[in-house]
Backbone as XML, in Angstrom:
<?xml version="1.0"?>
<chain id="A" units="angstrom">
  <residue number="1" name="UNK">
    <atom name="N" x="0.821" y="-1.200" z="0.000"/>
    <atom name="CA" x="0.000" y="0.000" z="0.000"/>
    <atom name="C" x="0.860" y="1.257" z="0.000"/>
  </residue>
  <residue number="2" name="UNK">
    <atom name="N" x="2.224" y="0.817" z="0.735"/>
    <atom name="CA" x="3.147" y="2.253" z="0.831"/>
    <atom name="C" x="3.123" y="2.804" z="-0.527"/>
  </residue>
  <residue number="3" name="UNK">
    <atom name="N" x="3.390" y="2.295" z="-1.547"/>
    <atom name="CA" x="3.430" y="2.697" z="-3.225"/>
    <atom name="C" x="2.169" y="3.645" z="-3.412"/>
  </residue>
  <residue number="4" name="UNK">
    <atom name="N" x="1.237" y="3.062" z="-3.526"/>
    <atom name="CA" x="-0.060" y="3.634" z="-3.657"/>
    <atom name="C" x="-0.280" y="4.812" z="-2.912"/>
  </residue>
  <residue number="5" name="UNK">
    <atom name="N" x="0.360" y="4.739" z="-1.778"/>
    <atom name="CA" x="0.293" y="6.244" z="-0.809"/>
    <atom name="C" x="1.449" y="7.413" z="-1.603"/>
  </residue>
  <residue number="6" name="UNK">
    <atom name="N" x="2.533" y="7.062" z="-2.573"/>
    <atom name="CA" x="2.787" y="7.285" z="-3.231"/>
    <atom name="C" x="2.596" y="8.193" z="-4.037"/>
  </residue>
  <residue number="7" name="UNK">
    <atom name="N" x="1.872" y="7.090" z="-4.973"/>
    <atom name="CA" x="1.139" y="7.407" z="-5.901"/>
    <atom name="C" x="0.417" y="8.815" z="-5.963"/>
  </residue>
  <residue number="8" name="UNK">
    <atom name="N" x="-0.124" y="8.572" z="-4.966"/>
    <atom name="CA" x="-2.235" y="9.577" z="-4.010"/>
    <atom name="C" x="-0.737" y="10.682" z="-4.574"/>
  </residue>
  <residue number="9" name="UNK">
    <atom name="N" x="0.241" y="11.174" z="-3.621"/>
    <atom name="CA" x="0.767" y="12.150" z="-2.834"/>
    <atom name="C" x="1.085" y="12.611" z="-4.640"/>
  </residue>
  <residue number="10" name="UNK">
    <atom name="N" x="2.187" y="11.864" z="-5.368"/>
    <atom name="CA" x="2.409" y="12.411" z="-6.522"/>
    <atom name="C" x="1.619" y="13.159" z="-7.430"/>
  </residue>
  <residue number="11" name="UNK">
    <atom name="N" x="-0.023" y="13.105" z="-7.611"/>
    <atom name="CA" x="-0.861" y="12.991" z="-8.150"/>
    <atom name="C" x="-0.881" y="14.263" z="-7.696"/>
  </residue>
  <residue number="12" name="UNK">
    <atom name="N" x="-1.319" y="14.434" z="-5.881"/>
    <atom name="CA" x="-1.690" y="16.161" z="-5.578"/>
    <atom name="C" x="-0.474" y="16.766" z="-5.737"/>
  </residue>
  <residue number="13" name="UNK">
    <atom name="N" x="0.423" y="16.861" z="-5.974"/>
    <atom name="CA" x="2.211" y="17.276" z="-5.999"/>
    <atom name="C" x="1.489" y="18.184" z="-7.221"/>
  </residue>
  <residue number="14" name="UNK">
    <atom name="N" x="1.676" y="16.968" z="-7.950"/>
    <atom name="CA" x="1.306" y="17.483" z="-9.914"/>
    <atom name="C" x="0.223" y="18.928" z="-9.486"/>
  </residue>
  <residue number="15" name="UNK">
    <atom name="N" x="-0.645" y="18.672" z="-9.249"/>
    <atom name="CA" x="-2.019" y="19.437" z="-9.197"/>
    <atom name="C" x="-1.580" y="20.444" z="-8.662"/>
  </residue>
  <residue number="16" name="UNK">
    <atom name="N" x="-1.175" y="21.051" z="-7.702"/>
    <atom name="CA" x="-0.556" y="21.454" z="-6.487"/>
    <atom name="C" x="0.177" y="22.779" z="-7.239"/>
  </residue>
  <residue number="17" name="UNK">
    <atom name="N" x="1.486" y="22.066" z="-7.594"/>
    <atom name="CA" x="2.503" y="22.751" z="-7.736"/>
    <atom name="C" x="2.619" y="24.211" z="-8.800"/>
  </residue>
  <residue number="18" name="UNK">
    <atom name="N" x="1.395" y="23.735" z="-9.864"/>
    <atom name="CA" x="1.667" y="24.873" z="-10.985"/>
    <atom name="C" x="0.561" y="25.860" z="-10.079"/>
  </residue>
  <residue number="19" name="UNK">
    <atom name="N" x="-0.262" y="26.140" z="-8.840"/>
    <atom name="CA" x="-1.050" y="26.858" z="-8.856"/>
    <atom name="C" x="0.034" y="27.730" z="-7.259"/>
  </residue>
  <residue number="20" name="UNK">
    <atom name="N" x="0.906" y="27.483" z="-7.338"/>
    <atom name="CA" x="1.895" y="28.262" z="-6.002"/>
    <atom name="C" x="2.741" y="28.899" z="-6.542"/>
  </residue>
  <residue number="21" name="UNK">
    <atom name="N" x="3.042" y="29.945" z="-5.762"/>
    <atom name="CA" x="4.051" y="30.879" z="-6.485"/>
    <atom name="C" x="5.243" y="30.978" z="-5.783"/>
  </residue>
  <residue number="22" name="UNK">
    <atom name="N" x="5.308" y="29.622" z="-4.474"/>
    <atom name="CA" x="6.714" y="29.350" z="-3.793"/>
    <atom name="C" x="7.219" y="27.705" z="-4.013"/>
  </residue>
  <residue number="23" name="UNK">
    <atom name="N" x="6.850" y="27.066" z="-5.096"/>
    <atom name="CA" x="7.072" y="25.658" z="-5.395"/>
    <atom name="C" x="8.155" y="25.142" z="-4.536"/>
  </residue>
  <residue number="24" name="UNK">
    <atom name="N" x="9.613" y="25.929" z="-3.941"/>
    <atom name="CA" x="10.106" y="25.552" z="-3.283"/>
    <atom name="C" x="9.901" y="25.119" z="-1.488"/>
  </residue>
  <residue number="25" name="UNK">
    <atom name="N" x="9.048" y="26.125" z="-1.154"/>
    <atom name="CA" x="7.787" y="25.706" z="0.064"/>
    <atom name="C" x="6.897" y="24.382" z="0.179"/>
  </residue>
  <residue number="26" name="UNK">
    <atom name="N" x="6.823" y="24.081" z="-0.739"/>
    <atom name="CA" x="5.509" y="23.010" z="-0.909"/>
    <atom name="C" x="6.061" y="21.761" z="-0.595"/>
  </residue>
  <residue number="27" name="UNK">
    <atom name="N" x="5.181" y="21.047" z="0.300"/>
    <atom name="CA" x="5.778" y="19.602" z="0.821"/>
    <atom name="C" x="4.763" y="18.634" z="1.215"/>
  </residue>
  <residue number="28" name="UNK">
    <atom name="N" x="4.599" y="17.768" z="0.440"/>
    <atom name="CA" x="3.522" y="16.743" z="0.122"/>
    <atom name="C" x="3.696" y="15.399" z="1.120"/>
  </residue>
  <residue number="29" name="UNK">
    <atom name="N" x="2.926" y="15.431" z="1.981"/>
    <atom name="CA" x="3.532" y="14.263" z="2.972"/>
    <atom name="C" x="2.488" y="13.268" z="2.719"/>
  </residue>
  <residue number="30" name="UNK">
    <atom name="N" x="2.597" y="12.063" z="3.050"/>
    <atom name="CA" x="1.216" y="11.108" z="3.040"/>
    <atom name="C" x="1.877" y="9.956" z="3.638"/>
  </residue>
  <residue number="31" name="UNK">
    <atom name="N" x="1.060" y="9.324" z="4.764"/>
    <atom name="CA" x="1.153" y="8.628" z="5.927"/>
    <atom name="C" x="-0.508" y="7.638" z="5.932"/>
  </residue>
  <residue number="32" name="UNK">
    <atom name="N" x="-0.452" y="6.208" z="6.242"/>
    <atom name="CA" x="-1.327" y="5.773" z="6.263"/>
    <atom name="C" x="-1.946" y="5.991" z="8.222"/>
  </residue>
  <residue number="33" name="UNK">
    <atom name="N" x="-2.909" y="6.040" z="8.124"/>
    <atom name="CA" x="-3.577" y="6.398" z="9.890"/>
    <atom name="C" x="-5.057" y="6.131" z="9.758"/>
  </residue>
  <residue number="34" name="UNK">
    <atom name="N" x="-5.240" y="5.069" z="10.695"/>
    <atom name="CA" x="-6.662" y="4.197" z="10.626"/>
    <atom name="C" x="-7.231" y="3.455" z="9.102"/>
  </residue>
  <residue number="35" name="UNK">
    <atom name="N" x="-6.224" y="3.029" z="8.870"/>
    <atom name="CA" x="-6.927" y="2.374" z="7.636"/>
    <atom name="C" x="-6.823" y="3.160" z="6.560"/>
  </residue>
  <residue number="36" name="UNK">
    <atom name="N" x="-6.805" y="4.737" z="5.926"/>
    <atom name="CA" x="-6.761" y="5.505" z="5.484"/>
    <atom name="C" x="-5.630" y="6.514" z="5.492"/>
  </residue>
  <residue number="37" name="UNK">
    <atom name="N" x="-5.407" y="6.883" z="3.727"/>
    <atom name="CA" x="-4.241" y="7.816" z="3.537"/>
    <atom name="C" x="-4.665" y="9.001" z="3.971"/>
  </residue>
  <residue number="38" name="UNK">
    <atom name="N" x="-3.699" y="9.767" z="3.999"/>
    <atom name="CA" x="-3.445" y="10.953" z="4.666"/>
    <atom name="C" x="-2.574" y="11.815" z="4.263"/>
  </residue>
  <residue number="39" name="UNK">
    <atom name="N" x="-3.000" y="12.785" z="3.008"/>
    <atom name="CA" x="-2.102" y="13.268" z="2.272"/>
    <atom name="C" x="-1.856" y="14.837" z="3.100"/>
  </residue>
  <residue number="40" name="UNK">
    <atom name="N" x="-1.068" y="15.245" z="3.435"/>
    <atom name="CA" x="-0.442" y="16.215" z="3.804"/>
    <atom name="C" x="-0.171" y="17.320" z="3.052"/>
  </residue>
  <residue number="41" name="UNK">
    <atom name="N" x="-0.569" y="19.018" z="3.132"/>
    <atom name="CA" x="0.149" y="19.717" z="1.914"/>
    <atom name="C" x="0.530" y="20.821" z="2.696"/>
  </residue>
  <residue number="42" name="UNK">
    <atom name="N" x="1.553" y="21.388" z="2.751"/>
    <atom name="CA" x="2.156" y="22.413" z="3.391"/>
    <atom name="C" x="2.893" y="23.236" z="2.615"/>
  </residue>
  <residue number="43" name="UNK">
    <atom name="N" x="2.005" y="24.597" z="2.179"/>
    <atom name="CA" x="2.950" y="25.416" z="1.302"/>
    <atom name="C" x="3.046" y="26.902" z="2.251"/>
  </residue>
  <residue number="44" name="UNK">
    <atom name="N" x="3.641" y="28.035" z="1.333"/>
    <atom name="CA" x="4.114" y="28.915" z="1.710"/>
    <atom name="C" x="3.144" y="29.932" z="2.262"/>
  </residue>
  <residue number="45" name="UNK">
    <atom name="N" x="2.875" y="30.941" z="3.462"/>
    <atom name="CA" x="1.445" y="31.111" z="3.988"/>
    <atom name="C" x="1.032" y="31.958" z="2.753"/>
  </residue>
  <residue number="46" name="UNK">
    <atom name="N" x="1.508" y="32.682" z="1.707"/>
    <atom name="CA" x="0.926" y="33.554" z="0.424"/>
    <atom name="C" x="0.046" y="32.534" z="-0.008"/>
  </residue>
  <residue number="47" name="UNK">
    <atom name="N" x="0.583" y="31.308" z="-0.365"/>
    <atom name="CA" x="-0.006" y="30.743" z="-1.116"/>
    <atom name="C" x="-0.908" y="29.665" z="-0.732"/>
  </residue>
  <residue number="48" name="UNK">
    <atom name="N" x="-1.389" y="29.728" z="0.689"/>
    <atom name="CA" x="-2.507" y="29.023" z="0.960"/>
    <atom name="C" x="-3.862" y="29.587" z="1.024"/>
  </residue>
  <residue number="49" name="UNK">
    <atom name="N" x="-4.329" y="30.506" z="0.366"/>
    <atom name="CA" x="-5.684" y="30.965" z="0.181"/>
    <atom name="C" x="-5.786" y="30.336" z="-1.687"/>
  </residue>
  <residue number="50" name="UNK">
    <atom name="N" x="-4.935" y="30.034" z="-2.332"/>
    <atom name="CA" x="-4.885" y="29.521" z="-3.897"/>
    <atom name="C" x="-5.023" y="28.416" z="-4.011"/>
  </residue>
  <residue number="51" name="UNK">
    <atom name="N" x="-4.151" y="27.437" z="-3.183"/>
    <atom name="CA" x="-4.906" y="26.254" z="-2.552"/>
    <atom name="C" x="-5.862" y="25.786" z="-2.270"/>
  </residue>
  <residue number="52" name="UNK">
    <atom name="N" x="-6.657" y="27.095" z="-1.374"/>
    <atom name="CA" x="-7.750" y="26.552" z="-1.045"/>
    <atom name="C" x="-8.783" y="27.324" z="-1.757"/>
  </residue>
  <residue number="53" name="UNK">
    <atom name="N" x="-8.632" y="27.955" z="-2.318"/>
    <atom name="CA" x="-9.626" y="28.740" z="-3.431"/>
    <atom name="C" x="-11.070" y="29.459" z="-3.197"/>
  </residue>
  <residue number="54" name="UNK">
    <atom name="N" x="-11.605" y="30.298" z="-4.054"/>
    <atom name="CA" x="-13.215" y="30.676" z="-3.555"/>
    <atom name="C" x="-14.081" y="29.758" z="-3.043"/>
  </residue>
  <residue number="55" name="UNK">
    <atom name="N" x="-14.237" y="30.267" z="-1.605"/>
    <atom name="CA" x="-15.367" y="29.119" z="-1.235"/>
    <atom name="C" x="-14.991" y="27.381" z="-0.787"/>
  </residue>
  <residue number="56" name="UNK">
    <atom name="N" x="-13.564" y="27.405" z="-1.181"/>
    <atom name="CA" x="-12.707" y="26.097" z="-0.867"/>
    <atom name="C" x="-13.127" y="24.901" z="-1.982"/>
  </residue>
  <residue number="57" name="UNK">
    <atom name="N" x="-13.472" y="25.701" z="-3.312"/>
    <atom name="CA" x="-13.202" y="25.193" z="-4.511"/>
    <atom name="C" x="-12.288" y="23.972" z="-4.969"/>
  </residue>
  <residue number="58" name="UNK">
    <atom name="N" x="-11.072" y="24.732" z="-5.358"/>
    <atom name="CA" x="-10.005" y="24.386" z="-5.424"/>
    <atom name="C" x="-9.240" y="22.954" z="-4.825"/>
  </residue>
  <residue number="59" name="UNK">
    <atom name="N" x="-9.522" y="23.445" z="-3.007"/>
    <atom name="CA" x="-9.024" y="22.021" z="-2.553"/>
    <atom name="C" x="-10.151" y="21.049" z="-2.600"/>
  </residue>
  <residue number="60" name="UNK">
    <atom name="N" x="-11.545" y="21.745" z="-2.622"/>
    <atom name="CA" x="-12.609" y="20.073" z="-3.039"/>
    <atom name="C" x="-12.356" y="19.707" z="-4.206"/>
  </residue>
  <residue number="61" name="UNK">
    <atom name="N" x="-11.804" y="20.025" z="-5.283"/>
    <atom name="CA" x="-11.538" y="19.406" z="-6.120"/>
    <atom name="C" x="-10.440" y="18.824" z="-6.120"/>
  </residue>
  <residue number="62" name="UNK">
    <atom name="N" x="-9.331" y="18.707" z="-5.533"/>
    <atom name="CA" x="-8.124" y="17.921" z="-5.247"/>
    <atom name="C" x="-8.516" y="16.955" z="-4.013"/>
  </residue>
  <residue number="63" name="UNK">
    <atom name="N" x="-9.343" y="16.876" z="-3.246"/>
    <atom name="CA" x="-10.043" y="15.975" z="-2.656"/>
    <atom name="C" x="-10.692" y="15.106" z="-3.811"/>
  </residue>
  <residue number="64" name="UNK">
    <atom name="N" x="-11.467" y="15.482" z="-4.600"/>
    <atom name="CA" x="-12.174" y="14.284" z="-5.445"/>
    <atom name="C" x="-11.658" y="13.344" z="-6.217"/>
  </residue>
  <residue number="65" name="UNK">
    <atom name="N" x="-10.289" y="14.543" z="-7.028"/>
    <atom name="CA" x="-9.404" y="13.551" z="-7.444"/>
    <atom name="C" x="-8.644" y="13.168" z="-7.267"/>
  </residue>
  <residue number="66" name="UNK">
    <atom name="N" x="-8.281" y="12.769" z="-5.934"/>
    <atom name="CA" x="-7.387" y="12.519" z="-4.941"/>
    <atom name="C" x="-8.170" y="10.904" z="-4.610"/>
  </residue>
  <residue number="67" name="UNK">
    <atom name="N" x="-9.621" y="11.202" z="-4.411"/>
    <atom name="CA" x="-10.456" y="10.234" z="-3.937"/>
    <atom name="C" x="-10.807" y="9.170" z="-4.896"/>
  </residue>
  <residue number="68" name="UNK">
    <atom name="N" x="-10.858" y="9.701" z="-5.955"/>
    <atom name="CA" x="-11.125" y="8.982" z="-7.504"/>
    <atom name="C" x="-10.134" y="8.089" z="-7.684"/>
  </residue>
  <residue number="69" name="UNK">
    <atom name="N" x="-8.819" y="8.802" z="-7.667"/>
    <atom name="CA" x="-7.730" y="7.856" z="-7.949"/>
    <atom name="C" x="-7.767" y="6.702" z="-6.941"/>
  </residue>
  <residue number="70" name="UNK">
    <atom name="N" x="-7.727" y="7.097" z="-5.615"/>
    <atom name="CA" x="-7.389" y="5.787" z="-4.704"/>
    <atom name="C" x="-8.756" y="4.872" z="-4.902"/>
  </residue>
  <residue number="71" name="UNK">
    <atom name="N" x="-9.928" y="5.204" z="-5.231"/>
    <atom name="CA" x="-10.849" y="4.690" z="-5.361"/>
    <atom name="C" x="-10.667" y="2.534" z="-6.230"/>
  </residue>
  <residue number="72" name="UNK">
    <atom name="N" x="-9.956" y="2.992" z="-6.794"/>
    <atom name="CA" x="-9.434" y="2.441" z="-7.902"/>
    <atom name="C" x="-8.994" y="1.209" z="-7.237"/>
  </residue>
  <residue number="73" name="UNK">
    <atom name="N" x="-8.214" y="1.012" z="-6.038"/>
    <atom name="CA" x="-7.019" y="0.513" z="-5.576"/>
    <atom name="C" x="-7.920" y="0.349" z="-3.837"/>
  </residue>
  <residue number="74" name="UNK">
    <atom name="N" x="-9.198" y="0.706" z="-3.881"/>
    <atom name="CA" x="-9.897" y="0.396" z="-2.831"/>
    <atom name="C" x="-9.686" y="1.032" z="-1.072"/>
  </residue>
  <residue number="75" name="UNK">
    <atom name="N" x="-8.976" y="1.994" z="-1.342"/>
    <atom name="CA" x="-8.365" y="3.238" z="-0.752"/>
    <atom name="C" x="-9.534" y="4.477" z="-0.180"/>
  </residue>
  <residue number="76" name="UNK">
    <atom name="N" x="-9.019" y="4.813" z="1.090"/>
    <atom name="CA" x="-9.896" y="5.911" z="1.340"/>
    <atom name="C" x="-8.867" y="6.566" z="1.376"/>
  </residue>
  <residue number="77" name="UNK">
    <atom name="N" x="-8.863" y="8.509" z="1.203"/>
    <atom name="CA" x="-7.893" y="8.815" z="1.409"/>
    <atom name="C" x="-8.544" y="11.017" z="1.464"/>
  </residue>
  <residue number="78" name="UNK">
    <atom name="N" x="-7.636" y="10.970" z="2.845"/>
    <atom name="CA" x="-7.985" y="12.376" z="3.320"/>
    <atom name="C" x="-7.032" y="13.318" z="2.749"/>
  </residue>
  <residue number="79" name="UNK">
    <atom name="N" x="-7.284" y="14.814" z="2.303"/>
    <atom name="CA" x="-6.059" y="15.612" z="1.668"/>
    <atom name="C" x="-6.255" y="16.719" z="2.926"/>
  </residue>
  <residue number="80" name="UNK">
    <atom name="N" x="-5.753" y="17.284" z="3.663"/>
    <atom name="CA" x="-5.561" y="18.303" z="4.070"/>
    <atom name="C" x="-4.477" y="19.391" z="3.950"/>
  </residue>
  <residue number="81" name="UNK">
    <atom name="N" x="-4.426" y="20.979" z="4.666"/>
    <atom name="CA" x="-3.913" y="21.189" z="4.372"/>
    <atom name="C" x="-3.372" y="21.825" z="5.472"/>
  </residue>
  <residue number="82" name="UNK">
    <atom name="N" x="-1.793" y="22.294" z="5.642"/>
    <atom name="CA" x="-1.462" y="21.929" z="7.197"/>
    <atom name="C" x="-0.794" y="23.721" z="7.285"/>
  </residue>
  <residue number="83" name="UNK">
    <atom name="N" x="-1.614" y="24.537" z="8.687"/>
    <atom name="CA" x="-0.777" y="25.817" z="9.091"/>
    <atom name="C" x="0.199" y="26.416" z="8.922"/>
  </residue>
</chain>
């Protein structure tokens, strides 16, 4: 499953990265906890309102396809985004 947690993290990396304007800040962690991934995103404080977008847009949609993918592979999997 470690691969697949992987995988999840690479996937929001991709998504992630072209919408920050400190790419060197950004750090994608993912840890399995209760049965379920746990993707981690920690960027630069400018660039966490873009992240999380109007209305928190943005990160529900990196939740879905975050969720879609592991779906696949029978995976639950949480994205947050960390202070």
């Amino acid at each position: 499953m470690a691969e697949n947690n992987q995988d999840i993290a690479g996937l929001v990396e991709s998504v992630v990265t072209p919408l920050v304007d400190y790419p060197d800040d950004l750090e994608i962690t993912s840890r399995e906890e209760g049965g379920a991934v746990l993707v981690e995103i920690s960027v630069n404080d400018e660039d966490t309102g873009k992240v999380i977008g109007r209305q928190g847009r943005v990160i529900k949609s990196i939740r879905t396809l975050a969720r879609a993918a592991a779906s696949r592979s029978d995976m639950r999997v949480e994205v947050e985004i960390l202070d």
